[in-house]
mmCIF file of C-alpha atoms in Angstrom:
data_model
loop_
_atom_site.group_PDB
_atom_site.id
_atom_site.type_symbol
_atom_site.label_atom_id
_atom_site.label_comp_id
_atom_site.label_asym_id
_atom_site.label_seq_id
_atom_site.Cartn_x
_atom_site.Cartn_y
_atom_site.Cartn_z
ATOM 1 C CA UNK A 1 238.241 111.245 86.140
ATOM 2 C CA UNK A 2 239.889 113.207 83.372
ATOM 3 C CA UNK A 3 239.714 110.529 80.130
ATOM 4 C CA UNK A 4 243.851 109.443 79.625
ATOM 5 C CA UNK A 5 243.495 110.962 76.204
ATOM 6 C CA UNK A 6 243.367 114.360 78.263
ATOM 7 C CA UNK A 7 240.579 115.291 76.358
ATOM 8 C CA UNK A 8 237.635 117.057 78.302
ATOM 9 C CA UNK A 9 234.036 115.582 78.786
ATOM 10 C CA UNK A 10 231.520 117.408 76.716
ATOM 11 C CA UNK A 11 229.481 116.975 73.903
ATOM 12 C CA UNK A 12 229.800 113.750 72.372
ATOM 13 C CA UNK A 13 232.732 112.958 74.950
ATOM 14 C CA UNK A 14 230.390 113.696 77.620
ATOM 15 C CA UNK A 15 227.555 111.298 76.601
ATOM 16 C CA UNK A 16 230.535 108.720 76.106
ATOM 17 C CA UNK A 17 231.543 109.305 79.764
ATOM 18 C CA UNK A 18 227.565 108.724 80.298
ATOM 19 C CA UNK A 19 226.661 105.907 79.117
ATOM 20 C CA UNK A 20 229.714 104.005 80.531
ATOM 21 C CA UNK A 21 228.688 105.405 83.743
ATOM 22 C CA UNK A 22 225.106 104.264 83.489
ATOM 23 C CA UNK A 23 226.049 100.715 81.990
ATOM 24 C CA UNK A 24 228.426 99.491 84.142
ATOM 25 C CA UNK A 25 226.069 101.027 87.427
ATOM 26 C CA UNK A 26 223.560 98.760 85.737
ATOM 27 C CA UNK A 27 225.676 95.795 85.256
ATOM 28 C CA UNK A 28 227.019 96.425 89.170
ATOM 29 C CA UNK A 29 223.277 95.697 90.213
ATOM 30 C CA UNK A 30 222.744 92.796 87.545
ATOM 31 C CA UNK A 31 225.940 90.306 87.596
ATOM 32 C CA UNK A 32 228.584 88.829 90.214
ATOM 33 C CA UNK A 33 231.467 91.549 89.879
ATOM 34 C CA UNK A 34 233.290 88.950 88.220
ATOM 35 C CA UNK A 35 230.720 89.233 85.326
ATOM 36 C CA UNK A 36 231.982 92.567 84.761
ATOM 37 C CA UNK A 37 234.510 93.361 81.759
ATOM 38 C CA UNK A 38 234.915 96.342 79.778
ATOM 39 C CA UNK A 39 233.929 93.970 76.945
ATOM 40 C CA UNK A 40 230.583 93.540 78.788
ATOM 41 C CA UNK A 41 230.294 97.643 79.602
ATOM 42 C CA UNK A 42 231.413 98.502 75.955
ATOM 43 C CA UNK A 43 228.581 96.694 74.339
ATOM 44 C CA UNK A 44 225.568 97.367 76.638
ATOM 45 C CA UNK A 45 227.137 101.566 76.810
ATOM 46 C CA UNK A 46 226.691 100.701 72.987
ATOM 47 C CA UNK A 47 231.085 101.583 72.292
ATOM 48 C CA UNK A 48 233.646 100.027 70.890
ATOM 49 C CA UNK A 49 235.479 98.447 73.591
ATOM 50 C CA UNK A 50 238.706 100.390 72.208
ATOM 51 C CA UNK A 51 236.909 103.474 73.453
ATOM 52 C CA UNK A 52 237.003 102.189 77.049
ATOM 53 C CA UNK A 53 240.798 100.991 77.167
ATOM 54 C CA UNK A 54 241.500 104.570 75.565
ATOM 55 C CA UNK A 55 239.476 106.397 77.570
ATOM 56 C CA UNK A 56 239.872 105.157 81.035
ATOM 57 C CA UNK A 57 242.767 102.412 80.606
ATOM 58 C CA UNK A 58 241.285 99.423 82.234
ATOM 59 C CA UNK A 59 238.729 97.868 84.001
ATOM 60 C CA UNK A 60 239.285 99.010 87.877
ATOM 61 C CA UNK A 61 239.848 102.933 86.513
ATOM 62 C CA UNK A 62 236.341 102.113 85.013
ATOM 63 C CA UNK A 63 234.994 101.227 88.534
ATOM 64 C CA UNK A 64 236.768 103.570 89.804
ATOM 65 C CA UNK A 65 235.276 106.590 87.978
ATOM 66 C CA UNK A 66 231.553 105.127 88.560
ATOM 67 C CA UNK A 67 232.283 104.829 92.231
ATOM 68 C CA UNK A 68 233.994 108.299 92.543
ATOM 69 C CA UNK A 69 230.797 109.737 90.742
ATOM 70 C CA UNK A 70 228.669 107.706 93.392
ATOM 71 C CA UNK A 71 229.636 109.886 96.232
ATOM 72 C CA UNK A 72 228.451 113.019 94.882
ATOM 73 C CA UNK A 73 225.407 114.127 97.230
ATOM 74 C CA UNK A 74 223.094 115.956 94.802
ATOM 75 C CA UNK A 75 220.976 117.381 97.545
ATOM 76 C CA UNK A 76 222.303 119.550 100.434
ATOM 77 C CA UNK A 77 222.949 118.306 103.714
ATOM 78 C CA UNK A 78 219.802 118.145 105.995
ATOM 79 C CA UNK A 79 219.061 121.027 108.233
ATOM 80 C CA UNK A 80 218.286 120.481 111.858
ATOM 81 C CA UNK A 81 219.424 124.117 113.292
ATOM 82 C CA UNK A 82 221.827 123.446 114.901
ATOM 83 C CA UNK A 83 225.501 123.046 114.364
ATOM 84 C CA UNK A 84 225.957 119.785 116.334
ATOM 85 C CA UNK A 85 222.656 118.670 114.907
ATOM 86 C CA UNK A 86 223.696 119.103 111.014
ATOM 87 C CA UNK A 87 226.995 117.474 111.282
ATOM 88 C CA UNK A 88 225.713 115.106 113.277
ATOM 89 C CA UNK A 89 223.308 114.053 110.816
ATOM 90 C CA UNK A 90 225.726 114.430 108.342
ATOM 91 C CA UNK A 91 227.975 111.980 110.193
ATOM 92 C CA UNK A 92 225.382 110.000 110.376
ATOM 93 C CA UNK A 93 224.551 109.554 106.919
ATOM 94 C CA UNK A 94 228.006 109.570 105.851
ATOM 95 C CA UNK A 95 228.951 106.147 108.003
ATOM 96 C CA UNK A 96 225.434 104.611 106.388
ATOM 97 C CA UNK A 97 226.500 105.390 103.345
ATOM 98 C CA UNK A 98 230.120 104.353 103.483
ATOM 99 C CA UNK A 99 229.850 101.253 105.973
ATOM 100 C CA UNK A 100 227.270 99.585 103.681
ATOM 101 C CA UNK A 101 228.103 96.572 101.771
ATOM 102 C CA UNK A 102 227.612 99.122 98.876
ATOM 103 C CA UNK A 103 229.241 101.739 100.084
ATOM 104 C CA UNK A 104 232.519 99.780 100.862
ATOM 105 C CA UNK A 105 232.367 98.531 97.522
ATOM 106 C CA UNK A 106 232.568 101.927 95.909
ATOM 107 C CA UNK A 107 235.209 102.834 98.463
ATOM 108 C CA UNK A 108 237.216 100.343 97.553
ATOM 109 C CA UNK A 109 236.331 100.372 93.654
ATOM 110 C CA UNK A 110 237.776 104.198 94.258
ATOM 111 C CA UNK A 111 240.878 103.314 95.461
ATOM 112 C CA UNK A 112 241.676 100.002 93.335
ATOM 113 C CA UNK A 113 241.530 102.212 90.228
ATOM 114 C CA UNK A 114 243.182 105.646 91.243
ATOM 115 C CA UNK A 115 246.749 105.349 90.539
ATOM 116 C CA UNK A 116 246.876 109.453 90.513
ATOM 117 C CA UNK A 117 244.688 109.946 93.538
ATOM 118 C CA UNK A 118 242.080 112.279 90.794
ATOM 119 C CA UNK A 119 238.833 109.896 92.302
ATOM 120 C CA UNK A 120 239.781 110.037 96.077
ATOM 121 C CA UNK A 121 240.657 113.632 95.306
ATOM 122 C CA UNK A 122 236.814 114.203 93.959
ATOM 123 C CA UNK A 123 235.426 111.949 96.936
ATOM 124 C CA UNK A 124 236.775 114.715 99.748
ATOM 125 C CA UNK A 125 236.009 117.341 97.624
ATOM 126 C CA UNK A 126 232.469 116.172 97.826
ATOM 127 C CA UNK A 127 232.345 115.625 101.812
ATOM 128 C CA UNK A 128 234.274 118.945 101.736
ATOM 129 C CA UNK A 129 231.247 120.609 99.782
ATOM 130 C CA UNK A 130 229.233 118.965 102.063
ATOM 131 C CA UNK A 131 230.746 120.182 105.234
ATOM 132 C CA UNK A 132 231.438 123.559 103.874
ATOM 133 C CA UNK A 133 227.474 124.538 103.190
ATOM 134 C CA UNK A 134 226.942 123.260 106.986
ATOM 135 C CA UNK A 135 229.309 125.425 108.434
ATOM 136 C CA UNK A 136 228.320 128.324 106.395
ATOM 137 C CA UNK A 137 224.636 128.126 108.329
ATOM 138 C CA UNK A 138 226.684 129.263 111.420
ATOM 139 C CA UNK A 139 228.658 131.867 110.801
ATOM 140 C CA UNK A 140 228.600 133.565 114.089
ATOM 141 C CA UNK A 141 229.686 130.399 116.061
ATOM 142 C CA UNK A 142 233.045 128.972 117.123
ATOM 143 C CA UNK A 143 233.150 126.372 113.803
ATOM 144 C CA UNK A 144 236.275 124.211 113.101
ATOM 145 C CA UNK A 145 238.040 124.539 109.889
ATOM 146 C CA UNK A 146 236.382 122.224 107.189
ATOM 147 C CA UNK A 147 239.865 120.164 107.501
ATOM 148 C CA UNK A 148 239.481 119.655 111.058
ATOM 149 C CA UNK A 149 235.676 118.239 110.422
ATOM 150 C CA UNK A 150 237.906 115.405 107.988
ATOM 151 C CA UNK A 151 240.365 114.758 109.611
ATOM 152 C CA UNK A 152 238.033 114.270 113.463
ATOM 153 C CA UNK A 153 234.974 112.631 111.798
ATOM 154 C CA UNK A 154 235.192 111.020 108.345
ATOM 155 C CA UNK A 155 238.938 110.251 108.503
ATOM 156 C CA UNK A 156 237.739 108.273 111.851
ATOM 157 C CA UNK A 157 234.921 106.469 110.204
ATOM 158 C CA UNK A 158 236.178 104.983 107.060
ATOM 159 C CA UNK A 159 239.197 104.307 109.012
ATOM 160 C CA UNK A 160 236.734 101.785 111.631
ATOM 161 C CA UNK A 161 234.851 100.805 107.947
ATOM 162 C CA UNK A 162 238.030 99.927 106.246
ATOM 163 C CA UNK A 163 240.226 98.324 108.489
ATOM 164 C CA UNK A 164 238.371 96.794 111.462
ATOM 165 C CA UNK A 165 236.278 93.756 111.531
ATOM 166 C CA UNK A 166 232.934 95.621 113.150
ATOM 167 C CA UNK A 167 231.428 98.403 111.557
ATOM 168 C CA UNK A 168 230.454 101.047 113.400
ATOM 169 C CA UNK A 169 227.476 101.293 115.119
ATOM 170 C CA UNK A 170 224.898 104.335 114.678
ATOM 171 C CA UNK A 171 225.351 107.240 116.490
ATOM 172 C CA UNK A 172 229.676 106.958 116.457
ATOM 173 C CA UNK A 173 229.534 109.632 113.985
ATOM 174 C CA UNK A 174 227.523 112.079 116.705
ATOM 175 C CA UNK A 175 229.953 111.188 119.025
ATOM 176 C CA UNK A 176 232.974 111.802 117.099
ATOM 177 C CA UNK A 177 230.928 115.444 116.317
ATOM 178 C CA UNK A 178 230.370 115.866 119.791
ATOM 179 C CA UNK A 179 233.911 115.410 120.309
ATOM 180 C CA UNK A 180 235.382 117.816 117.424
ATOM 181 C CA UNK A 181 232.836 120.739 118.731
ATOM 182 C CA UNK A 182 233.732 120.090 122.686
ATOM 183 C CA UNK A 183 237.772 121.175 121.791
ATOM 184 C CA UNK A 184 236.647 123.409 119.075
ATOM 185 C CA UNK A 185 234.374 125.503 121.770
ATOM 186 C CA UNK A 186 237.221 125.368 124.612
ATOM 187 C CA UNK A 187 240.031 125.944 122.017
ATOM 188 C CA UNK A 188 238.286 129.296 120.917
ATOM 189 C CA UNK A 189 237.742 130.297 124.829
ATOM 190 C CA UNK A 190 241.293 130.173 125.470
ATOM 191 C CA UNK A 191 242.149 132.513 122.590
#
């Protein structure tokens, strides 16, 4: 999230940015979420609480900017050699991730404190990325358009893990895979 001061993260900004991450992650695992204050961040991030409120505005943007920076996969997507096999897996790990009690937590942490859309903006970039270096493995095969990956599989899933009362179970997101690549194959056959 881009501080409200406009000011860039680097340098001293940057280990600011930093150490609020890491202290309210830690704080997340430690204490009942209604433990948490920006008072409580501030002084184990070692800041002025001022800093916070300047820097971020309030309390949800806080949680908001952690949870955002939670979704950023630091490794590339697993390789199984296929097409259907790496999104699949993807998929897979994808629902884990966002159906656990964790996961929903961060999802909803993103969208609590992202009046300007900048965190859920970040999140698809990251599935996006994600999505992107799997297709790029098969460039002589009939791939769907990164969107159409979105909008057929994760749009699906955190739709079930947001607004129905039974998560999904494994293996939804290799169905819903299976499903994108079955009209994606018989959509470039009739071109």
């Amino acid at each position: 999230m881009t501080p409200l001061d406009g000011s860039r993260p680097g340098g001293r900004s940057a280990r600011i940015q930093q150490a609020v991450h890491d202290a309210t992650r830690e704080l997340l695992v430690e204490t009942e979420r209604d433990g948490i204050s920006v008072p409580a961040i501030a002084a184990r991030a070692g800041v002025n609480p001022t800093t916070i409120y300047r820097r971020w505005g309030d309390l949800a943007s806080v949680l908001s900017d952690v949870a955002a920076d939670r979704f950023r996969q630091s490794d590339p997507p697993a390789e199984t050699g296929s097409l259907t096999g790496d999104l699949s897996l993807w998929a897979e790990y994808f629902l884990e991730e966002m159906g656990s009690g964790p996961g929903r937590s961060y999802v909803a942490d993103v969208l609590a404190g992202d009046a300007n859309g900048e965190n859920t903006g970040i999140c698809a970039r990251y599935a996006a990325d994600a999505i992107t270096q799997i297709l790029a493995r098969f460039p002589n095969t009939a791939n769907p358009a990164v969107d159409e990956v979105l909008d057929h599989v994760a749009a699906p899933i955190l739709y079930r893990i947001l607004f129905t009362k039974q998560r999904p179970e494994a293996g939804y997101g290799s169905q819903l895979v299976t499903r994108l690549l079955r009209g994606t194959q018989t959509d470039a056959h009739q071109v």
